[in-house]
Amino acid sequence: MIKPRYKVILTIYGLVFGFALYPGLVKADDNTKNGDIARGSQEWANNCARCHNMRDPKEFRDDLWRPIVNHMRVRAGLTGQQTRDILAFLQSSNYTVVAAAVEGDTTRTESSGLSGEQIYKQTCVACHGADGKGAIPGVPDLRTRLSKSDETLLQSIKNGFQSPGSPMAMPPKGGNPNLTDADLEAVLSYIRQAFK
Amino acid sequence: MKNISRKVLFGTLFCLGMIWVPNLTSAEEDTAAMKARIEALEKELAEVKALLKEQIQQSATKEEVQAVKKDVVEKVQAVKKDVEVAKTEQAEWKTYDSTVHLAGYGAVGYTNDDPMNDRFNQVQFNPIFHYLFKDLILLESELELAIEDDGATEIVLEYLTIDWFMNDYMALVGGKFLSPLGQFRQNLHPAWINKLPSAPSGFGHDQAAPVADVGLQLRGGFPIGNPMYANYALFVTNGPELELNMAGDEIEAVETAGVVSNEDENFLFGGRIGFLPIPSLEIGASAAFGDVALEDESDRDYEAWGFDTHWWWRNLDIFGEYIQQEVGSLASSVAPDEQEWEAWYVQASYKLLPTKFEVVARYSDYDSTHADQEQEQWALGLNYLFAPNAIAKFAYEFNDGLDGEPTDDDRLFIQLTYGF
């Protein structure tokens, strides 16, 4: 019944399955495994505009992003790790400015020990690009914003910001809630000095 | 005896008197002192009274304080309870096992064909249902509801799959799915994604690009370095069906709507691999092999090949794709000839940020062994993006097909689409 050529193909499928069920690899149902926000913002910028316009992190609640990223995982052939990282980024970038402002009262002020450049390259580079000109559609050239005062810019970075009619919002702290006030000041002075 | 006792009595009285008399003598001064003391005492008493009064007053405030305190405690407890509830709720949102989600899109449109045939001809709703159990099982299904020419509503189960995430690199997908061959049909055709209101020439139903199929699929991705990465899809499906022309002597088209029968008893095997050397460039290759047969005839070869690519840089997106399907010859058949359908397109789009406009140009070419199917097309479009997923499209197609065939008519489109 089965032609030799198909036997070969079936064998390949069998091998793939054996590999799939190898115990060390079966770990997909672990809900608690956390994604990494910094990696997530990079993966999001790399992958989520591959087929369609970039969807705004603010568009959906935490619990809704989960089936969506799993749907996209199947569509785009993402790895489980990429999916979890992107989910972590989206879930930390969709909260409102109000919540950020309340949280701001208790923000730690000590620096995380990273330099402004390190913080930029971890958290901001995915969207703003190494040259500050914007890596994905909707992210403006930072140079066009630097005439604003430090105070205004820090406020934008801390609480998130969206110009009227802009296609994408700047997420509070670039989506990384671990950044302290001191970190934000450091990264802003890096931006001022790097993108004159 | 009596006298003695009397003497003692008087003696005692006398003694007592002696003690008392001196006191009597200073009585005058003492009264003054006494008066002073009493006055002092009275003053003290008044002071104490005042103090007492004050204290009484204070103790009254204390009660009030107590009441306030109680109030505060109650409020704090309520807040604590709220926080507890919020925390539990938050934990609940973080630890739930199942999620239900409705996605999808809709599109409405107007078309004007040359010569003069204009109408509002598109009303289409595609709900997509998602049910996710942990990060383990995803059920995804899309329905397409569209109004046909006669007003009836057509319902198509576009896809229904149950996806099992086996590990970080693999998902097993079973059911009816969009053909994993190429990129347009599986990734770009939804109205809010497609930058033009129409499919490229040759990428519509029953043309060169396979649309859907029923079977099993293994999909996933794996890193090759950083950021180099690849994704893949391997499948085994029932495969396509063949459609004869009116005269019944030629194979007119390959039907890839996705059927749950497999009369030719041959499965179709195939897959696609996508390679991303850098995140902004994807290069994909697809192939599928199997045998097909007309009813009650013997098998003939079926093959599909495809290449696709996407490159983007800031506001510019460039897509390109080539696809072909081929059915082998069979001398004993009522339709003995081999047939081939082949199509390709290149599309460039540019977002005119910071405005909401986007311009699109697409060239597509569809070749077939049937001359009446062939078409060469230029499509130009201007889109207005209310949001990344809500778009108004204006487009014009310059079509070149066989003279007199509908494939030769130019078309004007206006479309409004929203993906949610």
Coordinates of C-alpha atoms in Angstrom, one line a residue:
Chain A
M1 CA 0.0 0.0 0.0
I2 CA 2.5 2.6 1.1
K3 CA 5.1 3.6 -1.5
P4 CA 8.8 3.5 -0.5
R5 CA 9.1 7.2 -0.8
Y6 CA 6.4 7.8 1.7
K7 CA 7.9 5.2 4.1
V8 CA 11.0 7.4 4.2
I9 CA 8.9 10.4 5.0
L10 CA 6.9 8.6 7.6
T11 CA 10.2 7.5 9.2
I12 CA 11.3 11.1 9.4
Y13 CA 8.0 12.0 11.1
G14 CA 8.5 9.1 13.5
L15 CA 11.9 10.4 14.5
V16 CA 10.7 13.9 14.9
F17 CA 8.0 12.6 17.2
G18 CA 10.4 10.5 19.3
F19 CA 12.5 13.7 19.7
A20 CA 9.4 15.6 20.6
L21 CA 8.5 13.3 23.4
Y22 CA 11.9 13.0 24.8
P23 CA 11.3 13.8 28.5
G24 CA 13.8 16.6 28.8
L25 CA 12.0 18.6 26.1
V26 CA 8.5 18.1 27.4
K27 CA 8.0 21.2 29.4
A28 CA 5.6 23.3 27.5
D29 CA 2.8 23.3 30.1
D30 CA 4.8 25.1 32.7
N31 CA 2.8 28.3 33.2
T32 CA 5.1 29.7 35.8
K33 CA 8.2 29.9 33.7
N34 CA 8.9 33.5 33.3
G35 CA 9.8 35.4 30.3
D36 CA 12.4 38.1 30.2
I37 CA 11.2 41.6 29.5
A38 CA 14.4 43.0 28.0
R39 CA 14.7 40.0 25.7
G40 CA 11.0 40.2 25.0
S41 CA 11.1 43.8 23.8
Q42 CA 13.8 42.8 21.3
E43 CA 11.9 39.7 20.2
W44 CA 8.8 41.7 19.9
A45 CA 10.5 44.3 17.7
N46 CA 12.1 41.6 15.6
N47 CA 9.1 39.4 15.0
C48 CA 5.8 41.1 15.6
A49 CA 5.9 43.3 12.5
R50 CA 7.0 40.5 10.2
C51 CA 3.6 39.8 8.7
H52 CA 1.3 42.6 9.8
N53 CA 1.4 46.1 11.2
M54 CA 2.8 46.1 14.8
R55 CA 0.0 45.8 17.3
D56 CA 0.2 48.2 20.2
P57 CA 1.0 46.5 23.6
K58 CA -1.8 48.7 25.1
E59 CA -4.4 47.1 22.9
F60 CA -5.0 44.1 25.1
R61 CA -5.2 43.1 28.8
D62 CA -2.6 40.7 30.3
D63 CA -4.9 37.7 30.1
L64 CA -5.9 38.3 26.5
W65 CA -2.3 38.6 25.3
R66 CA -1.7 35.1 26.4
P67 CA -3.9 33.2 23.8
I68 CA -2.8 35.8 21.2
V69 CA 0.9 35.2 21.6
N70 CA 0.3 31.5 21.6
H71 CA -1.7 31.9 18.4
M72 CA 1.1 33.9 16.9
R73 CA 3.6 31.3 18.2
V74 CA 2.0 28.7 15.9
R75 CA 1.6 31.2 13.0
A76 CA 5.2 32.6 13.1
G77 CA 7.0 29.4 14.3
L78 CA 8.3 31.1 17.4
T79 CA 10.1 29.1 20.1
G80 CA 8.4 28.7 23.5
Q81 CA 11.1 31.0 25.0
Q82 CA 10.5 33.7 22.5
T83 CA 6.8 33.5 23.1
R84 CA 7.2 33.8 26.9
D85 CA 9.6 36.7 26.6
I86 CA 7.3 38.6 24.2
L87 CA 4.4 37.9 26.6
A88 CA 6.3 39.3 29.5
F89 CA 7.2 42.4 27.5
L90 CA 3.6 43.0 26.4
Q91 CA 2.2 42.4 29.8
S92 CA 4.6 45.0 31.3
S93 CA 3.9 47.5 28.6
N94 CA 0.2 47.7 28.6
Y95 CA -0.5 49.3 31.9
T96 CA -1.9 52.8 32.1
V97 CA -0.1 56.0 33.0
V98 CA -2.4 56.4 36.1
A99 CA -1.1 53.1 37.5
A100 CA 2.4 54.2 36.7
A101 CA 2.0 57.5 38.5
V102 CA 0.7 55.9 41.7
E103 CA 3.5 53.4 41.6
G104 CA 5.9 56.3 41.1
D105 CA 5.3 57.4 44.7
T106 CA 7.2 54.4 45.9
T107 CA 9.7 54.2 43.2
R108 CA 13.1 53.2 44.4
T109 CA 15.6 56.0 43.7
E110 CA 18.9 54.1 44.0
S111 CA 20.5 53.1 40.7
S112 CA 20.6 49.5 39.5
G113 CA 24.3 49.9 39.0
L114 CA 23.9 49.8 35.2
S115 CA 25.2 52.7 33.1
G116 CA 22.9 54.8 31.0
E117 CA 24.3 53.1 27.9
Q118 CA 23.8 49.6 29.3
I119 CA 20.2 50.4 30.2
Y120 CA 19.6 51.9 26.7
K121 CA 21.0 48.8 25.0
Q122 CA 18.9 46.5 27.2
T123 CA 15.6 48.1 27.3
C124 CA 15.3 50.9 24.8
V125 CA 17.3 49.7 21.8
A126 CA 14.6 47.3 20.5
C127 CA 12.3 50.2 19.6
H128 CA 14.6 53.2 19.4
G129 CA 17.5 51.5 17.6
A130 CA 21.2 51.7 18.3
D131 CA 21.3 55.1 16.4
G132 CA 18.2 56.5 18.2
K133 CA 16.4 56.9 14.8
G134 CA 13.7 54.3 15.6
A135 CA 14.0 50.6 14.7
I136 CA 10.3 49.9 13.9
P137 CA 7.6 51.9 12.2
G138 CA 6.0 54.4 14.6
V139 CA 9.0 55.1 16.8
P140 CA 10.3 58.6 16.1
D141 CA 13.9 59.7 15.8
L142 CA 14.8 60.6 19.4
R143 CA 16.7 63.7 18.2
T144 CA 13.4 65.3 17.2
R145 CA 12.3 65.2 20.9
L146 CA 15.4 66.4 22.7
S147 CA 14.4 70.0 22.7
K148 CA 12.0 69.1 25.5
S149 CA 13.2 69.7 29.0
D150 CA 14.8 66.9 31.1
E151 CA 11.8 67.0 33.4
T152 CA 9.3 66.5 30.5
L153 CA 11.3 63.7 29.0
L154 CA 11.8 61.9 32.3
Q155 CA 8.1 62.2 32.8
S156 CA 7.5 60.7 29.4
I157 CA 9.9 57.8 30.0
K158 CA 8.6 57.1 33.5
N159 CA 4.8 57.2 32.8
G160 CA 4.7 56.3 29.2
F161 CA 3.7 58.7 26.4
Q162 CA 1.7 58.9 23.3
S163 CA 1.5 62.0 21.1
P164 CA -2.0 62.6 19.8
G165 CA -2.6 60.3 16.8
S166 CA 0.6 58.5 17.1
P167 CA 0.5 54.9 15.9
M168 CA 2.4 53.6 18.9
A169 CA 2.9 54.5 22.5
M170 CA 6.1 54.8 24.5
P171 CA 5.5 52.2 27.3
P172 CA 6.1 53.3 30.9
K173 CA 9.9 52.8 31.6
G174 CA 10.2 51.2 28.1
G175 CA 8.2 48.2 29.6
N176 CA 10.8 47.4 32.2
P177 CA 9.3 48.1 35.7
N178 CA 12.6 47.4 37.4
L179 CA 14.2 50.7 36.3
T180 CA 14.6 53.2 39.1
D181 CA 14.4 57.0 38.9
A182 CA 18.2 57.1 39.0
D183 CA 18.4 54.6 36.1
L184 CA 16.0 56.8 34.0
E185 CA 18.1 59.9 34.7
A186 CA 21.2 57.9 33.6
V187 CA 19.6 56.7 30.4
L188 CA 18.3 60.2 29.5
S189 CA 21.8 61.7 29.9
Y190 CA 23.1 58.9 27.7
I191 CA 20.5 59.7 25.1
R192 CA 21.4 63.4 25.3
Q193 CA 25.0 62.7 24.8
A194 CA 24.8 59.9 22.2
F195 CA 22.1 61.4 19.9
K196 CA 23.1 65.1 19.7
Chain B
M1 CA -12.8 53.6 146.9
K2 CA -15.4 55.9 145.6
N3 CA -13.2 58.9 146.6
I4 CA -10.2 57.5 144.9
S5 CA -12.0 56.9 141.7
R6 CA -13.4 60.4 141.9
K7 CA -9.9 61.7 142.5
V8 CA -8.6 59.8 139.5
L9 CA -11.5 61.0 137.4
F10 CA -11.0 64.6 138.3
G11 CA -7.3 64.2 137.9
T12 CA -7.7 62.9 134.5
L13 CA -10.1 65.5 133.6
F14 CA -7.8 68.1 135.0
C15 CA -4.9 66.7 133.0
L16 CA -7.0 66.7 129.9
G17 CA -8.0 70.2 130.7
M18 CA -4.4 71.2 131.1
I19 CA -3.7 69.8 127.7
W20 CA -6.6 71.6 126.1
V21 CA -6.3 75.0 127.9
P22 CA -3.1 76.1 126.1
N23 CA -4.8 75.3 122.9
L24 CA -7.6 77.4 123.9
T25 CA -5.3 80.2 124.6
S26 CA -4.0 80.3 120.9
A27 CA -7.4 79.6 119.4
E28 CA -7.6 83.0 117.9
E29 CA -4.4 82.7 115.8
D30 CA -5.3 79.1 114.9
T31 CA -8.6 80.1 113.4
A32 CA -6.8 82.5 111.0
A33 CA -4.4 79.8 110.0
M34 CA -7.2 77.4 109.6
K35 CA -9.0 79.8 107.4
A36 CA -6.0 80.2 105.3
R37 CA -5.6 76.5 105.0
I38 CA -9.2 76.0 104.2
E39 CA -8.9 78.7 101.6
A40 CA -5.8 77.0 100.2
L41 CA -7.7 73.7 100.3
E42 CA -10.7 75.2 98.6
K43 CA -8.4 76.6 96.0
E44 CA -6.8 73.3 95.5
L45 CA -10.2 71.7 95.4
A46 CA -11.3 74.1 92.8
E47 CA -8.2 73.3 90.9
V48 CA -8.7 69.6 91.2
K49 CA -12.3 70.1 90.2
A50 CA -11.2 72.0 87.2
L51 CA -8.7 69.3 86.4
L52 CA -11.3 66.7 86.9
K53 CA -13.6 68.6 84.7
E54 CA -10.9 68.8 82.2
Q55 CA -10.2 65.1 82.6
I56 CA -13.8 64.3 82.3
Q57 CA -13.8 66.3 79.2
Q58 CA -10.7 64.6 78.0
S59 CA -12.1 61.2 78.6
A60 CA -15.1 62.3 76.5
T61 CA -12.7 63.1 73.7
K62 CA -11.1 59.8 74.2
E63 CA -14.3 58.1 73.5
E64 CA -14.6 60.1 70.4
V65 CA -11.0 59.1 69.6
Q66 CA -12.0 55.6 70.2
A67 CA -14.8 55.9 67.7
V68 CA -12.5 57.5 65.2
K69 CA -10.0 54.8 65.9
K70 CA -12.5 52.1 65.4
D71 CA -13.6 53.8 62.1
V72 CA -10.1 54.0 60.9
V73 CA -9.4 50.4 61.9
E74 CA -12.5 49.3 60.0
K75 CA -11.5 51.3 57.0
V76 CA -7.9 49.9 57.1
Q77 CA -9.3 46.4 57.4
A78 CA -11.6 47.1 54.5
V79 CA -8.7 48.4 52.4
K80 CA -6.6 45.4 53.5
K81 CA -9.4 43.1 52.5
D82 CA -9.6 44.9 49.1
V83 CA -5.9 44.5 48.7
E84 CA -6.2 40.9 49.6
V85 CA -9.0 40.4 47.1
A86 CA -7.0 42.4 44.5
K87 CA -4.0 40.2 45.2
T88 CA -6.0 37.1 44.9
E89 CA -7.6 38.3 41.8
Q90 CA -4.2 39.2 40.4
A91 CA -3.0 35.8 41.4
E92 CA -6.1 34.4 39.8
W93 CA -5.3 36.2 36.5
K94 CA -1.8 34.9 36.7
T95 CA -2.6 31.3 37.5
Y96 CA -5.8 30.6 35.5
D97 CA -5.6 27.5 33.4
S98 CA -8.0 28.3 30.6
T99 CA -8.6 31.4 28.5
V100 CA -11.3 32.2 26.0
H101 CA -10.6 34.9 23.4
L102 CA -12.4 36.1 20.4
A103 CA -10.4 37.6 17.6
G104 CA -11.1 38.1 13.9
Y105 CA -11.8 40.7 11.3
G106 CA -14.4 42.2 9.1
A107 CA -14.3 43.9 5.7
V108 CA -16.7 45.9 3.6
G109 CA -16.0 47.1 0.1
Y110 CA -16.9 48.6 -3.2
T111 CA -15.7 47.5 -6.6
N112 CA -15.9 49.0 -10.0
D113 CA -14.9 46.7 -12.9
D114 CA -14.2 48.0 -16.3
P115 CA -16.5 48.3 -18.3
M116 CA -18.9 50.0 -15.9
N117 CA -20.0 47.5 -13.3
D118 CA -19.9 49.1 -9.9
R119 CA -21.4 47.8 -6.7
F120 CA -20.9 47.4 -3.0
N121 CA -19.8 43.8 -3.2
Q122 CA -18.0 42.9 -0.1
V123 CA -19.5 42.2 3.3
Q124 CA -17.4 39.7 5.2
F125 CA -17.0 38.8 8.8
N126 CA -14.4 36.4 10.0
P127 CA -14.6 35.6 13.7
I128 CA -11.7 33.7 15.2
F129 CA -12.1 31.7 18.4
H130 CA -9.3 30.9 20.7
Y131 CA -9.4 28.5 23.7
L132 CA -6.1 28.1 25.5
F133 CA -5.5 25.5 28.2
K134 CA -2.3 26.4 30.1
D135 CA 0.4 27.0 27.6
L136 CA -0.2 23.5 26.4
I137 CA -3.3 23.3 24.1
L138 CA -4.7 25.9 21.9
L139 CA -7.9 25.5 19.9
E140 CA -8.1 28.0 17.1
S141 CA -10.9 28.3 14.6
E142 CA -11.9 30.9 12.0
L143 CA -15.2 31.1 10.3
E144 CA -15.8 33.1 7.2
L145 CA -19.3 34.6 6.8
A146 CA -19.8 36.4 3.6
I147 CA -22.8 37.6 1.6
E148 CA -23.0 36.1 -1.9
D149 CA -24.3 37.6 -5.1
D150 CA -27.9 36.3 -4.5
G151 CA -28.0 37.6 -0.9
A152 CA -27.5 34.3 0.7
T153 CA -24.9 34.0 3.5
E154 CA -22.0 31.7 2.8
I155 CA -20.3 30.1 5.8
V156 CA -16.9 28.5 5.5
L157 CA -14.9 26.9 8.3
E158 CA -11.7 28.6 7.2
Y159 CA -9.7 26.6 9.7
L160 CA -10.1 24.6 12.9
T161 CA -7.1 23.2 14.6
I162 CA -6.1 21.9 18.0
D163 CA -2.5 22.7 18.6
W164 CA -0.5 20.9 21.2
F165 CA 2.7 22.6 22.3
M166 CA 4.9 19.6 22.8
N167 CA 8.0 21.5 23.8
D168 CA 9.7 24.8 23.2
Y169 CA 10.4 24.0 19.6
M170 CA 7.4 22.1 18.3
A171 CA 3.7 22.3 18.1
L172 CA 1.6 19.5 16.7
V173 CA -1.4 21.0 14.8
G174 CA -4.3 18.8 13.7
G175 CA -7.4 19.7 11.8
K176 CA -8.1 21.9 8.9
F177 CA -5.4 24.5 8.4
L178 CA -4.3 27.1 5.9
S179 CA -1.8 25.7 3.6
P180 CA 1.7 26.1 5.1
L181 CA 3.1 26.5 1.6
G182 CA 4.3 30.0 0.9
Q183 CA 3.4 33.2 2.8
F184 CA 0.4 34.9 1.2
R185 CA -2.3 32.3 2.0
Q186 CA -1.3 31.6 5.5
N187 CA 0.0 34.9 6.7
L188 CA -1.0 37.8 4.5
H189 CA -4.5 37.2 3.2
P190 CA -6.7 38.5 6.1
A191 CA -8.2 41.8 5.1
W192 CA -6.5 43.9 7.8
I193 CA -3.1 42.4 7.0
N194 CA -3.3 42.4 3.2
K195 CA -2.2 45.9 2.1
L196 CA -4.4 45.7 -1.0
P197 CA -8.1 44.8 -1.2
S198 CA -7.4 41.9 -3.5
A199 CA -5.1 38.9 -3.6
P200 CA -2.2 39.0 -6.0
S201 CA -3.0 37.4 -9.4
G202 CA -2.8 33.6 -9.1
F203 CA -3.1 33.6 -5.3
G204 CA -6.9 33.4 -5.1
H205 CA -9.0 30.3 -4.7
D206 CA -8.5 27.5 -7.2
Q207 CA -5.5 29.3 -8.7
A208 CA -1.8 28.6 -8.4
A209 CA -1.4 28.9 -4.6
P210 CA -2.8 26.1 -2.4
V211 CA -5.3 27.5 0.1
A212 CA -6.0 24.9 2.8
D213 CA -5.9 21.3 3.7
V214 CA -6.9 18.7 6.3
G215 CA -4.4 16.7 8.2
L216 CA -1.5 17.0 10.7
Q217 CA 1.2 19.5 10.9
L218 CA 4.3 19.9 13.0
R219 CA 5.3 23.6 13.4
G220 CA 7.9 25.4 15.3
G221 CA 11.1 27.4 15.3
F222 CA 14.6 27.1 16.5
P223 CA 17.5 29.6 17.1
I224 CA 20.6 29.0 15.0
G225 CA 22.6 31.7 16.6
N226 CA 21.8 35.1 17.8
P227 CA 19.7 36.7 16.2
M228 CA 19.7 34.1 13.4
Y229 CA 16.7 31.9 13.6
A230 CA 14.6 29.5 11.5
N231 CA 11.0 28.3 11.5
Y232 CA 9.5 25.2 9.9
A233 CA 6.2 23.5 9.1
L234 CA 6.0 19.8 8.1
F235 CA 2.6 18.3 7.1
V236 CA 0.8 15.3 6.0
T237 CA -2.7 15.9 4.6
N238 CA -5.5 14.5 2.5
G239 CA -4.2 16.5 -0.4
P240 CA -6.0 18.4 -3.2
E241 CA -8.8 17.3 -5.6
L242 CA -8.9 17.8 -9.3
E243 CA -11.5 19.7 -11.2
L244 CA -12.3 19.0 -14.8
N245 CA -13.2 21.6 -17.4
M246 CA -16.7 21.9 -18.9
A247 CA -15.9 19.7 -21.8
G248 CA -14.5 17.1 -19.4
D249 CA -11.2 16.6 -21.2
E250 CA -8.8 18.8 -19.3
I251 CA -8.0 19.4 -15.7
E252 CA -9.1 22.9 -15.1
A253 CA -7.9 23.5 -11.6
V254 CA -6.6 22.0 -8.4
E255 CA -9.0 22.4 -5.6
T256 CA -7.4 23.1 -2.3
A257 CA -10.3 24.1 -0.2
G258 CA -9.5 21.3 2.3
V259 CA -11.6 18.2 2.2
V260 CA -12.2 15.5 4.7
S261 CA -12.3 12.8 2.2
N262 CA -9.4 11.1 0.5
E263 CA -10.8 9.2 -2.4
D264 CA -7.5 8.8 -4.2
E265 CA -6.1 7.2 -1.0
N266 CA -2.9 9.2 -1.3
F267 CA -1.7 11.6 1.2
L268 CA 0.2 14.8 0.5
F269 CA 3.5 15.4 2.2
G270 CA 5.2 18.7 2.4
G271 CA 6.5 21.6 4.3
R272 CA 8.1 25.0 4.5
I273 CA 11.2 26.2 6.1
G274 CA 11.8 29.9 6.8
F275 CA 15.2 31.3 7.5
L276 CA 15.9 34.6 9.1
P277 CA 19.6 35.5 8.8
I278 CA 18.8 38.9 10.3
P279 CA 15.5 39.8 12.0
S280 CA 14.4 42.0 9.1
L281 CA 14.8 39.4 6.4
E282 CA 13.0 36.1 6.0
I283 CA 13.6 33.7 3.2
G284 CA 11.2 30.7 2.8
A285 CA 11.1 27.6 0.7
S286 CA 8.2 25.3 0.4
A287 CA 7.5 22.0 -1.3
A288 CA 4.8 19.3 -1.4
F289 CA 4.6 15.9 -3.1
G290 CA 1.8 13.4 -3.5
D291 CA -0.3 11.6 -5.9
V292 CA -3.7 12.7 -7.1
A293 CA -6.4 11.0 -9.1
L294 CA -9.7 11.7 -10.8
E295 CA -12.5 9.5 -9.6
D296 CA -12.1 5.9 -10.7
E297 CA -8.8 6.6 -12.4
S298 CA -5.2 5.7 -11.4
D299 CA -2.8 8.0 -9.7
R300 CA -0.8 10.8 -11.3
D301 CA 1.9 13.0 -9.8
Y302 CA 1.2 16.2 -8.0
E303 CA 3.8 18.7 -6.9
A304 CA 3.9 22.1 -5.4
W305 CA 6.9 24.4 -5.1
G306 CA 7.3 27.8 -3.6
F307 CA 9.8 30.5 -2.5
D308 CA 8.9 33.6 -0.5
T309 CA 10.7 36.5 1.0
H310 CA 10.0 39.5 3.2
W311 CA 12.4 42.3 3.9
W312 CA 11.7 45.4 5.9
W313 CA 13.5 48.5 6.8
R314 CA 11.9 51.2 9.0
N315 CA 8.7 52.2 7.1
L316 CA 9.4 50.1 4.1
D317 CA 8.1 46.5 3.6
I318 CA 8.9 44.4 0.6
F319 CA 7.2 41.0 0.1
G320 CA 7.9 38.6 -2.8
E321 CA 6.6 35.1 -3.5
Y322 CA 6.7 32.5 -6.2
I323 CA 4.4 29.4 -6.2
Q324 CA 3.6 26.7 -8.6
Q325 CA 1.5 23.5 -8.7
E326 CA 1.8 20.8 -11.3
V327 CA -0.3 17.7 -12.1
G328 CA 1.4 15.0 -14.2
S329 CA 0.1 13.4 -17.3
L330 CA -1.8 10.1 -17.5
A331 CA -2.4 8.5 -20.8
S332 CA -5.4 6.4 -19.6
S333 CA -7.2 9.4 -18.2
V334 CA -10.2 11.3 -19.7
A335 CA -7.9 14.4 -19.2
P336 CA -4.5 13.0 -20.1
D337 CA -2.5 16.2 -20.3
E338 CA -0.2 17.5 -17.7
Q339 CA -1.1 20.9 -16.2
E340 CA 0.8 23.6 -14.5
W341 CA -0.2 26.8 -12.6
E342 CA 2.4 29.3 -11.6
A343 CA 2.3 32.7 -10.0
W344 CA 4.5 35.3 -8.4
Y345 CA 4.3 38.8 -7.0
V346 CA 6.4 41.5 -5.6
Q347 CA 4.9 44.1 -3.3
A348 CA 6.4 47.2 -1.8
S349 CA 4.6 49.4 0.7
Y350 CA 5.8 52.5 2.5
K351 CA 4.3 54.2 5.6
L352 CA 4.3 57.9 5.2
L353 CA 4.8 58.5 9.0
P354 CA 4.0 60.6 10.9
T355 CA 0.9 60.8 8.7
K356 CA -1.5 57.9 8.7
F357 CA -1.1 57.2 5.0
E358 CA 0.6 54.3 3.4
V359 CA 1.3 53.7 -0.3
V360 CA 1.5 50.3 -1.9
A361 CA 2.5 48.9 -5.3
R362 CA 2.3 45.3 -6.3
Y363 CA 3.2 43.5 -9.5
S364 CA 1.8 40.0 -10.0
D365 CA 1.8 37.5 -12.8
Y366 CA -0.2 34.3 -13.2
D367 CA 0.7 31.7 -15.8
S368 CA -1.3 28.6 -16.5
T369 CA -1.6 26.0 -19.2
H370 CA -5.1 27.5 -19.7
A371 CA -4.7 30.8 -21.5
D372 CA -8.0 32.1 -20.2
Q373 CA -6.7 31.9 -16.6
E374 CA -3.6 33.9 -17.2
Q375 CA -3.2 37.4 -16.0
E376 CA -0.6 40.0 -15.5
Q377 CA -1.4 42.8 -13.0
W378 CA -0.2 46.0 -11.6
A379 CA -2.0 47.2 -8.4
L380 CA -1.5 50.6 -6.8
G381 CA -3.0 51.5 -3.5
L382 CA -3.3 54.3 -0.9
N383 CA -4.2 53.3 2.6
Y384 CA -5.3 55.3 5.6
L385 CA -4.5 53.7 8.9
F386 CA -6.9 54.7 11.6
A387 CA -5.0 52.2 13.7
P388 CA -2.5 49.4 12.8
N389 CA -5.6 47.1 12.5
A390 CA -8.2 49.5 11.2
I391 CA -7.6 50.5 7.6
A392 CA -9.3 52.3 4.7
K393 CA -7.9 51.2 1.3
F394 CA -8.2 52.8 -2.1
A395 CA -6.7 50.7 -4.9
Y396 CA -6.6 50.4 -8.6
E397 CA -5.7 47.2 -10.6
F398 CA -4.4 47.4 -14.1
N399 CA -5.1 43.9 -15.5
D400 CA -3.9 42.2 -18.6
G401 CA -5.6 38.9 -19.5
L402 CA -7.0 37.1 -22.5
D403 CA -9.0 39.6 -24.5
G404 CA -12.7 39.5 -23.6
E405 CA -12.1 37.6 -20.4
P406 CA -12.9 39.1 -17.0
T407 CA -9.2 38.7 -16.3
D408 CA -8.6 41.6 -18.7
D409 CA -10.8 44.1 -16.8
D410 CA -9.2 46.8 -14.7
R411 CA -10.7 47.2 -11.3
L412 CA -11.2 50.0 -8.7
F413 CA -11.6 49.1 -5.0
I414 CA -12.5 50.9 -1.9
Q415 CA -12.4 48.8 1.2
L416 CA -12.8 49.3 4.9
T417 CA -11.4 46.7 7.2
Y418 CA -10.9 46.1 10.9
G419 CA -9.1 43.3 12.6
F420 CA -9.6 42.8 16.3

